[in-house]
Structure formats: structure tokens, C-alpha cells
Amino acid sequence: ASFSSFKIVNTYGAFGSVGEARYEPIISVSNDGKSWVEIELPCKPGNVKRRPCFCAPYHYRLDWNIWFIGFKPHQSMLQRRERWMFELIHKILRGDINGNDDRPWLALLDPTSIDFLLQYGPTKYAKVDMYRYRMADPLWIIAMKWMRGEVVTWWARELEESLIRPV
């Protein structure tokens, strides 16, 4: 989106033309290839009922890097710029979760996912799917529900494509 016609802000840097759609890669693991558990990151949309986080002044490192895969074409971004995703999947499948010194990557994940991986150990399968996210309702409606203590669905999502097929 360009704001130059309003003459209120400049488009300095990489974010002068951020896309309107929000695409998020979701990592999932399974032991049978049928029932999948999504690996959550601290500040990325994943679970549609999880409230968006507030992170300032810095971004979470993995959340920041994974954001770039959301640019189209997704496969091209994954293959050319974000090849680290393959190594992360490899570590999850290999079960690099034992001991304290050999798993610094585990701290990049959401605590619920860390607990899951520590409890259930290595999984047999992993995959990465790309979803298109949008707010489930106008923000003021979501905020009112949240302030009343209701269970809120923050996000709506549709499957866009499979980035890494089950391995």
C-alpha cells in the first residue's frame, strides 16, 4: 500500500509496500501422518483463538524470519531465502531436544510447543502448510468480546498451499 498520495508518511526502507494479505507458514508434527499438532511460535498467528501478542521494541527472532516466507511466491522464498526452515524441521524430526546445551533452537518456540516436544519426544512426520490469515471480525467486535471475558476467535484462515509435504 502506498501512502505517498496523502503526504503524511514516507515509504522509507523495506516496508514502503507491505502486502495487504497475511500469509503464515504453519509447522505441524505427527506420529501417524493423520493426526497433526501445530507447533506454535511466540508471536505468529497459528491457533485462531490465540490473541495477537504485543512485542516491542524487538521482534522474536524466528517469528521475524518466518514472516518473509509469506511473500509470494512462497516456494521461491522458502527455497532461496529461508532454507533454515528445512534445518528446523530436521531438528524436530531428529529429536534434538535432550540435554540443556544442544537445543538453543527450542527456546525460539512457544512454551506450549516446547512442553509438547519435551513430553512426547521426536515425531515421525513434520510438514509446513501456508495459510492466509485475516481478522475473524472487525477489531472492535473482537475487543468487546475479549473485554467481556468471552472465548474469542481472533483469526480466520484458509489453506493456501503445502510448502513442505509430510516428511
mmCIF file with all atom_site columns, C-alpha atoms in Angstrom:
data_model
loop_
_atom_site.group_PDB
_atom_site.id
_atom_site.type_symbol
_atom_site.label_atom_id
_atom_site.label_alt_id
_atom_site.label_comp_id
_atom_site.label_asym_id
_atom_site.label_entity_id
_atom_site.label_seq_id
_atom_site.pdbx_PDB_ins_code
_atom_site.Cartn_x
_atom_site.Cartn_y
_atom_site.Cartn_z
_atom_site.occupancy
_atom_site.B_iso_or_equiv
_atom_site.pdbx_formal_charge
_atom_site.auth_seq_id
_atom_site.auth_comp_id
_atom_site.auth_asym_id
_atom_site.auth_atom_id
_atom_site.pdbx_PDB_model_num
ATOM 1   C CA . ALA A 1 1   ? 0.000   0.000   0.000  1.00 0.00 ? 1   ALA A CA 1
ATOM 2   C CA . SER A 1 2   ? 1.318   3.430   -0.805 1.00 0.00 ? 2   SER A CA 1
ATOM 3   C CA . PHE A 1 3   ? 0.592   6.402   1.410  1.00 0.00 ? 3   PHE A CA 1
ATOM 4   C CA . SER A 1 4   ? 2.517   8.947   -0.643 1.00 0.00 ? 4   SER A CA 1
ATOM 5   C CA . SER A 1 5   ? -0.645  10.482  -2.100 1.00 0.00 ? 5   SER A CA 1
ATOM 6   C CA . PHE A 1 6   ? -1.655  11.514  1.434  1.00 0.00 ? 6   PHE A CA 1
ATOM 7   C CA . LYS A 1 7   ? 1.748   13.150  2.043  1.00 0.00 ? 7   LYS A CA 1
ATOM 8   C CA . ILE A 1 8   ? 1.626   12.122  5.707  1.00 0.00 ? 8   ILE A CA 1
ATOM 9   C CA . VAL A 1 9   ? 4.360   9.462   5.823  1.00 0.00 ? 9   VAL A CA 1
ATOM 10  C CA . ASN A 1 10  ? 7.236   8.386   3.676  1.00 0.00 ? 10  ASN A CA 1
ATOM 11  C CA . THR A 1 11  ? 7.911   4.897   2.363  1.00 0.00 ? 11  THR A CA 1
ATOM 12  C CA . TYR A 1 12  ? 11.434  4.644   3.702  1.00 0.00 ? 12  TYR A CA 1
ATOM 13  C CA . GLY A 1 13  ? 13.050  1.224   3.831  1.00 0.00 ? 13  GLY A CA 1
ATOM 14  C CA . ALA A 1 14  ? 11.738  -2.238  3.101  1.00 0.00 ? 14  ALA A CA 1
ATOM 15  C CA . PHE A 1 15  ? 8.230   -1.587  4.370  1.00 0.00 ? 15  PHE A CA 1
ATOM 16  C CA . GLY A 1 16  ? 7.007   1.021   1.929  1.00 0.00 ? 16  GLY A CA 1
ATOM 17  C CA . SER A 1 17  ? 4.903   -1.554  0.140  1.00 0.00 ? 17  SER A CA 1
ATOM 18  C CA . VAL A 1 18  ? 3.873   -4.297  2.559  1.00 0.00 ? 18  VAL A CA 1
ATOM 19  C CA . GLY A 1 19  ? 1.188   -6.553  1.112  1.00 0.00 ? 19  GLY A CA 1
ATOM 20  C CA . GLU A 1 20  ? -2.417  -6.471  2.206  1.00 0.00 ? 20  GLU A CA 1
ATOM 21  C CA . ALA A 1 21  ? -2.754  -10.239 2.726  1.00 0.00 ? 21  ALA A CA 1
ATOM 22  C CA . ARG A 1 22  ? -1.158  -12.045 5.667  1.00 0.00 ? 22  ARG A CA 1
ATOM 23  C CA . TYR A 1 23  ? 0.277   -15.441 4.849  1.00 0.00 ? 23  TYR A CA 1
ATOM 24  C CA . GLU A 1 24  ? 1.703   -17.610 7.606  1.00 0.00 ? 24  GLU A CA 1
ATOM 25  C CA . PRO A 1 25  ? 3.597   -20.907 7.354  1.00 0.00 ? 25  PRO A CA 1
ATOM 26  C CA . ILE A 1 26  ? 2.427   -23.373 9.997  1.00 0.00 ? 26  ILE A CA 1
ATOM 27  C CA . ILE A 1 27  ? 4.683   -26.225 11.138 1.00 0.00 ? 27  ILE A CA 1
ATOM 28  C CA . SER A 1 28  ? 2.817   -29.397 12.158 1.00 0.00 ? 28  SER A CA 1
ATOM 29  C CA . VAL A 1 29  ? 4.070   -32.702 13.567 1.00 0.00 ? 29  VAL A CA 1
ATOM 30  C CA . SER A 1 30  ? 2.510   -36.164 13.738 1.00 0.00 ? 30  SER A CA 1
ATOM 31  C CA . ASN A 1 31  ? 3.320   -39.710 14.747 1.00 0.00 ? 31  ASN A CA 1
ATOM 32  C CA . ASP A 1 32  ? 0.781   -41.372 12.448 1.00 0.00 ? 32  ASP A CA 1
ATOM 33  C CA . GLY A 1 33  ? 0.521   -38.960 9.492  1.00 0.00 ? 33  GLY A CA 1
ATOM 34  C CA . LYS A 1 34  ? -3.201  -38.446 10.188 1.00 0.00 ? 34  LYS A CA 1
ATOM 35  C CA . SER A 1 35  ? -3.484  -36.506 13.442 1.00 0.00 ? 35  SER A CA 1
ATOM 36  C CA . TRP A 1 36  ? -1.355  -33.328 13.371 1.00 0.00 ? 36  TRP A CA 1
ATOM 37  C CA . VAL A 1 37  ? -0.249  -30.975 16.151 1.00 0.00 ? 37  VAL A CA 1
ATOM 38  C CA . GLU A 1 38  ? 0.713   -27.434 15.182 1.00 0.00 ? 38  GLU A CA 1
ATOM 39  C CA . ILE A 1 39  ? 3.973   -26.054 16.542 1.00 0.00 ? 39  ILE A CA 1
ATOM 40  C CA . GLU A 1 40  ? 3.281   -22.552 17.837 1.00 0.00 ? 40  GLU A CA 1
ATOM 41  C CA . LEU A 1 41  ? 5.685   -19.638 17.677 1.00 0.00 ? 41  LEU A CA 1
ATOM 42  C CA . PRO A 1 42  ? 5.578   -16.911 20.345 1.00 0.00 ? 42  PRO A CA 1
ATOM 43  C CA . CYS A 1 43  ? 4.109   -14.093 18.267 1.00 0.00 ? 43  CYS A CA 1
ATOM 44  C CA . LYS A 1 44  ? 2.863   -15.540 14.994 1.00 0.00 ? 44  LYS A CA 1
ATOM 45  C CA . PRO A 1 45  ? -0.733  -16.381 14.184 1.00 0.00 ? 45  PRO A CA 1
ATOM 46  C CA . GLY A 1 46  ? -1.298  -20.089 14.447 1.00 0.00 ? 46  GLY A CA 1
ATOM 47  C CA . ASN A 1 47  ? -4.082  -21.096 16.767 1.00 0.00 ? 47  ASN A CA 1
ATOM 48  C CA . VAL A 1 48  ? -7.037  -18.954 15.637 1.00 0.00 ? 48  VAL A CA 1
ATOM 49  C CA . LYS A 1 49  ? -8.162  -18.477 19.249 1.00 0.00 ? 49  LYS A CA 1
ATOM 50  C CA . ARG A 1 50  ? -4.819  -17.100 20.454 1.00 0.00 ? 50  ARG A CA 1
ATOM 51  C CA . ARG A 1 51  ? -4.691  -13.342 20.927 1.00 0.00 ? 51  ARG A CA 1
ATOM 52  C CA . PRO A 1 52  ? -2.095  -11.492 18.850 1.00 0.00 ? 52  PRO A CA 1
ATOM 53  C CA . CYS A 1 53  ? 0.902   -10.688 21.004 1.00 0.00 ? 53  CYS A CA 1
ATOM 54  C CA . PHE A 1 54  ? 2.454   -7.328  21.645 1.00 0.00 ? 54  PHE A CA 1
ATOM 55  C CA . CYS A 1 55  ? 6.201   -7.342  21.148 1.00 0.00 ? 55  CYS A CA 1
ATOM 56  C CA . ALA A 1 56  ? 8.188   -4.167  21.378 1.00 0.00 ? 56  ALA A CA 1
ATOM 57  C CA . PRO A 1 57  ? 10.718  -2.872  20.837 1.00 0.00 ? 57  PRO A CA 1
ATOM 58  C CA . TYR A 1 58  ? 12.114  -6.049  19.248 1.00 0.00 ? 58  TYR A CA 1
ATOM 59  C CA . HIS A 1 59  ? 10.624  -8.910  17.240 1.00 0.00 ? 59  HIS A CA 1
ATOM 60  C CA . TYR A 1 60  ? 11.002  -12.526 18.228 1.00 0.00 ? 60  TYR A CA 1
ATOM 61  C CA . ARG A 1 61  ? 13.804  -13.836 16.045 1.00 0.00 ? 61  ARG A CA 1
ATOM 62  C CA . LEU A 1 62  ? 12.145  -16.890 14.469 1.00 0.00 ? 62  LEU A CA 1
ATOM 63  C CA . ASP A 1 63  ? 8.840   -15.055 14.081 1.00 0.00 ? 63  ASP A CA 1
ATOM 64  C CA . TRP A 1 64  ? 10.639  -12.297 12.196 1.00 0.00 ? 64  TRP A CA 1
ATOM 65  C CA . ASN A 1 65  ? 12.467  -14.673 9.863  1.00 0.00 ? 65  ASN A CA 1
ATOM 66  C CA . ILE A 1 66  ? 9.427   -16.799 9.102  1.00 0.00 ? 66  ILE A CA 1
ATOM 67  C CA . TRP A 1 67  ? 7.494   -13.676 8.075  1.00 0.00 ? 67  TRP A CA 1
ATOM 68  C CA . PHE A 1 68  ? 9.453   -13.469 4.825  1.00 0.00 ? 68  PHE A CA 1
ATOM 69  C CA . ILE A 1 69  ? 8.164   -16.860 3.642  1.00 0.00 ? 69  ILE A CA 1
ATOM 70  C CA . GLY A 1 70  ? 4.759   -15.190 3.490  1.00 0.00 ? 70  GLY A CA 1
ATOM 71  C CA . PHE A 1 71  ? 5.808   -13.170 0.435  1.00 0.00 ? 71  PHE A CA 1
ATOM 72  C CA . LYS A 1 72  ? 4.711   -14.690 -2.852 1.00 0.00 ? 72  LYS A CA 1
ATOM 73  C CA . PRO A 1 73  ? 5.828   -16.877 -4.457 1.00 0.00 ? 73  PRO A CA 1
ATOM 74  C CA . HIS A 1 74  ? 6.066   -18.779 -1.156 1.00 0.00 ? 74  HIS A CA 1
ATOM 75  C CA . GLN A 1 75  ? 8.026   -21.748 -2.520 1.00 0.00 ? 75  GLN A CA 1
ATOM 76  C CA . SER A 1 76  ? 10.588  -19.415 -4.034 1.00 0.00 ? 76  SER A CA 1
ATOM 77  C CA . MET A 1 77  ? 11.087  -17.564 -0.742 1.00 0.00 ? 77  MET A CA 1
ATOM 78  C CA . LEU A 1 78  ? 11.435  -20.882 1.071  1.00 0.00 ? 78  LEU A CA 1
ATOM 79  C CA . GLN A 1 79  ? 13.954  -22.282 -1.411 1.00 0.00 ? 79  GLN A CA 1
ATOM 80  C CA . ARG A 1 80  ? 16.044  -19.152 -1.925 1.00 0.00 ? 80  ARG A CA 1
ATOM 81  C CA . ARG A 1 81  ? 15.977  -17.074 1.242  1.00 0.00 ? 81  ARG A CA 1
ATOM 82  C CA . GLU A 1 82  ? 14.533  -19.142 4.071  1.00 0.00 ? 82  GLU A CA 1
ATOM 83  C CA . ARG A 1 83  ? 16.284  -22.502 3.751  1.00 0.00 ? 83  ARG A CA 1
ATOM 84  C CA . TRP A 1 84  ? 16.793  -22.565 7.530  1.00 0.00 ? 84  TRP A CA 1
ATOM 85  C CA . MET A 1 85  ? 13.216  -23.929 7.758  1.00 0.00 ? 85  MET A CA 1
ATOM 86  C CA . PHE A 1 86  ? 14.468  -27.307 6.468  1.00 0.00 ? 86  PHE A CA 1
ATOM 87  C CA . GLU A 1 87  ? 17.063  -27.456 9.247  1.00 0.00 ? 87  GLU A CA 1
ATOM 88  C CA . LEU A 1 88  ? 14.420  -26.638 11.879 1.00 0.00 ? 88  LEU A CA 1
ATOM 89  C CA . ILE A 1 89  ? 12.181  -29.435 10.581 1.00 0.00 ? 89  ILE A CA 1
ATOM 90  C CA . HIS A 1 90  ? 15.197  -31.764 10.610 1.00 0.00 ? 90  HIS A CA 1
ATOM 91  C CA . LYS A 1 91  ? 15.933  -30.911 14.267 1.00 0.00 ? 91  LYS A CA 1
ATOM 92  C CA . ILE A 1 92  ? 12.317  -31.502 15.266 1.00 0.00 ? 92  ILE A CA 1
ATOM 93  C CA . LEU A 1 93  ? 12.221  -34.884 13.497 1.00 0.00 ? 93  LEU A CA 1
ATOM 94  C CA . ARG A 1 94  ? 15.671  -35.917 14.741 1.00 0.00 ? 94  ARG A CA 1
ATOM 95  C CA . GLY A 1 95  ? 14.590  -35.221 18.297 1.00 0.00 ? 95  GLY A CA 1
ATOM 96  C CA . ASP A 1 96  ? 17.297  -32.725 19.197 1.00 0.00 ? 96  ASP A CA 1
ATOM 97  C CA . ILE A 1 97  ? 15.511  -31.977 22.436 1.00 0.00 ? 97  ILE A CA 1
ATOM 98  C CA . ASN A 1 98  ? 17.606  -33.776 25.037 1.00 0.00 ? 98  ASN A CA 1
ATOM 99  C CA . GLY A 1 99  ? 20.103  -32.075 27.276 1.00 0.00 ? 99  GLY A CA 1
ATOM 100 C CA . ASN A 1 100 ? 20.368  -28.382 28.020 1.00 0.00 ? 100 ASN A CA 1
ATOM 101 C CA . ASP A 1 101 ? 23.227  -27.261 25.796 1.00 0.00 ? 101 ASP A CA 1
ATOM 102 C CA . ASP A 1 102 ? 22.341  -28.819 22.439 1.00 0.00 ? 102 ASP A CA 1
ATOM 103 C CA . ARG A 1 103 ? 18.911  -27.277 21.873 1.00 0.00 ? 103 ARG A CA 1
ATOM 104 C CA . PRO A 1 104 ? 19.052  -23.468 21.815 1.00 0.00 ? 104 PRO A CA 1
ATOM 105 C CA . TRP A 1 105 ? 16.609  -23.542 18.866 1.00 0.00 ? 105 TRP A CA 1
ATOM 106 C CA . LEU A 1 106 ? 13.916  -24.898 21.198 1.00 0.00 ? 106 LEU A CA 1
ATOM 107 C CA . ALA A 1 107 ? 13.772  -21.543 23.015 1.00 0.00 ? 107 ALA A CA 1
ATOM 108 C CA . LEU A 1 108 ? 12.600  -19.916 19.768 1.00 0.00 ? 108 LEU A CA 1
ATOM 109 C CA . LEU A 1 109 ? 9.271   -21.773 20.023 1.00 0.00 ? 109 LEU A CA 1
ATOM 110 C CA . ASP A 1 110 ? 6.180   -21.004 22.096 1.00 0.00 ? 110 ASP A CA 1
ATOM 111 C CA . PRO A 1 111 ? 6.261   -22.592 25.594 1.00 0.00 ? 111 PRO A CA 1
ATOM 112 C CA . THR A 1 112 ? 3.275   -24.839 24.780 1.00 0.00 ? 112 THR A CA 1
ATOM 113 C CA . SER A 1 113 ? 5.161   -26.304 21.823 1.00 0.00 ? 113 SER A CA 1
ATOM 114 C CA . ILE A 1 114 ? 8.326   -26.721 23.876 1.00 0.00 ? 114 ILE A CA 1
ATOM 115 C CA . ASP A 1 115 ? 6.339   -28.641 26.507 1.00 0.00 ? 115 ASP A CA 1
ATOM 116 C CA . PHE A 1 116 ? 4.748   -30.826 23.829 1.00 0.00 ? 116 PHE A CA 1
ATOM 117 C CA . LEU A 1 117 ? 8.077   -31.700 22.196 1.00 0.00 ? 117 LEU A CA 1
ATOM 118 C CA . LEU A 1 118 ? 9.743   -32.389 25.548 1.00 0.00 ? 118 LEU A CA 1
ATOM 119 C CA . GLN A 1 119 ? 6.860   -34.581 26.691 1.00 0.00 ? 119 GLN A CA 1
ATOM 120 C CA . TYR A 1 120 ? 6.328   -36.604 23.514 1.00 0.00 ? 120 TYR A CA 1
ATOM 121 C CA . GLY A 1 121 ? 9.844   -36.596 22.117 1.00 0.00 ? 121 GLY A CA 1
ATOM 122 C CA . PRO A 1 122 ? 10.690  -36.853 18.433 1.00 0.00 ? 122 PRO A CA 1
ATOM 123 C CA . THR A 1 123 ? 7.837   -37.265 15.996 1.00 0.00 ? 123 THR A CA 1
ATOM 124 C CA . LYS A 1 124 ? 7.771   -39.382 12.854 1.00 0.00 ? 124 LYS A CA 1
ATOM 125 C CA . TYR A 1 125 ? 6.397   -36.748 10.480 1.00 0.00 ? 125 TYR A CA 1
ATOM 126 C CA . ALA A 1 126 ? 6.529   -32.994 10.002 1.00 0.00 ? 126 ALA A CA 1
ATOM 127 C CA . LYS A 1 127 ? 5.050   -30.667 7.399  1.00 0.00 ? 127 LYS A CA 1
ATOM 128 C CA . VAL A 1 128 ? 4.677   -26.969 6.700  1.00 0.00 ? 128 VAL A CA 1
ATOM 129 C CA . ASP A 1 129 ? 1.473   -25.535 5.255  1.00 0.00 ? 129 ASP A CA 1
ATOM 130 C CA . MET A 1 130 ? 0.887   -21.949 4.164  1.00 0.00 ? 130 MET A CA 1
ATOM 131 C CA . TYR A 1 131 ? -2.318  -20.315 5.359  1.00 0.00 ? 131 TYR A CA 1
ATOM 132 C CA . ARG A 1 132 ? -3.850  -16.969 4.519  1.00 0.00 ? 132 ARG A CA 1
ATOM 133 C CA . TYR A 1 133 ? -4.937  -15.222 7.722  1.00 0.00 ? 133 TYR A CA 1
ATOM 134 C CA . ARG A 1 134 ? -7.366  -12.386 8.292  1.00 0.00 ? 134 ARG A CA 1
ATOM 135 C CA . MET A 1 135 ? -9.046  -10.999 11.382 1.00 0.00 ? 135 MET A CA 1
ATOM 136 C CA . ALA A 1 136 ? -12.155 -13.073 12.148 1.00 0.00 ? 136 ALA A CA 1
ATOM 137 C CA . ASP A 1 137 ? -14.278 -9.977  12.847 1.00 0.00 ? 137 ASP A CA 1
ATOM 138 C CA . PRO A 1 138 ? -13.708 -6.237  12.934 1.00 0.00 ? 138 PRO A CA 1
ATOM 139 C CA . LEU A 1 139 ? -11.256 -5.481  15.725 1.00 0.00 ? 139 LEU A CA 1
ATOM 140 C CA . TRP A 1 140 ? -13.761 -3.515  17.797 1.00 0.00 ? 140 TRP A CA 1
ATOM 141 C CA . ILE A 1 141 ? -16.097 -6.548  17.934 1.00 0.00 ? 141 ILE A CA 1
ATOM 142 C CA . ILE A 1 142 ? -13.238 -8.863  18.899 1.00 0.00 ? 142 ILE A CA 1
ATOM 143 C CA . ALA A 1 143 ? -12.060 -6.387  21.564 1.00 0.00 ? 143 ALA A CA 1
ATOM 144 C CA . MET A 1 144 ? -15.544 -6.116  23.088 1.00 0.00 ? 144 MET A CA 1
ATOM 145 C CA . LYS A 1 145 ? -15.858 -9.925  23.307 1.00 0.00 ? 145 LYS A CA 1
ATOM 146 C CA . TRP A 1 146 ? -12.381 -10.195 24.799 1.00 0.00 ? 146 TRP A CA 1
ATOM 147 C CA . MET A 1 147 ? -13.076 -7.497  27.411 1.00 0.00 ? 147 MET A CA 1
ATOM 148 C CA . ARG A 1 148 ? -16.287 -9.325  28.426 1.00 0.00 ? 148 ARG A CA 1
ATOM 149 C CA . GLY A 1 149 ? -14.213 -12.465 29.008 1.00 0.00 ? 149 GLY A CA 1
ATOM 150 C CA . GLU A 1 150 ? -15.727 -14.415 26.135 1.00 0.00 ? 150 GLU A CA 1
ATOM 151 C CA . VAL A 1 151 ? -13.753 -17.008 24.209 1.00 0.00 ? 151 VAL A CA 1
ATOM 152 C CA . VAL A 1 152 ? -12.651 -15.105 21.124 1.00 0.00 ? 152 VAL A CA 1
ATOM 153 C CA . THR A 1 153 ? -11.738 -16.349 17.694 1.00 0.00 ? 153 THR A CA 1
ATOM 154 C CA . TRP A 1 154 ? -9.178  -13.753 16.609 1.00 0.00 ? 154 TRP A CA 1
ATOM 155 C CA . TRP A 1 155 ? -8.261  -15.151 13.210 1.00 0.00 ? 155 TRP A CA 1
ATOM 156 C CA . ALA A 1 156 ? -9.906  -16.795 10.232 1.00 0.00 ? 156 ALA A CA 1
ATOM 157 C CA . ARG A 1 157 ? -7.655  -18.754 7.921  1.00 0.00 ? 157 ARG A CA 1
ATOM 158 C CA . GLU A 1 158 ? -7.714  -20.662 4.671  1.00 0.00 ? 158 GLU A CA 1
ATOM 159 C CA . LEU A 1 159 ? -5.165  -23.173 3.438  1.00 0.00 ? 159 LEU A CA 1
ATOM 160 C CA . GLU A 1 160 ? -3.147  -21.613 0.622  1.00 0.00 ? 160 GLU A CA 1
ATOM 161 C CA . GLU A 1 161 ? -0.673  -24.387 -0.241 1.00 0.00 ? 161 GLU A CA 1
ATOM 162 C CA . SER A 1 162 ? 1.590   -27.090 1.115  1.00 0.00 ? 162 SER A CA 1
ATOM 163 C CA . LEU A 1 163 ? 5.123   -25.724 1.481  1.00 0.00 ? 163 LEU A CA 1
ATOM 164 C CA . ILE A 1 164 ? 6.851   -28.823 2.776  1.00 0.00 ? 164 ILE A CA 1
ATOM 165 C CA . ARG A 1 165 ? 4.927   -32.049 2.269  1.00 0.00 ? 165 ARG A CA 1
ATOM 166 C CA . PRO A 1 166 ? 4.925   -34.553 5.149  1.00 0.00 ? 166 PRO A CA 1
ATOM 167 C CA . VAL A 1 167 ? 8.425   -35.922 5.657  1.00 0.00 ? 167 VAL A CA 1
#
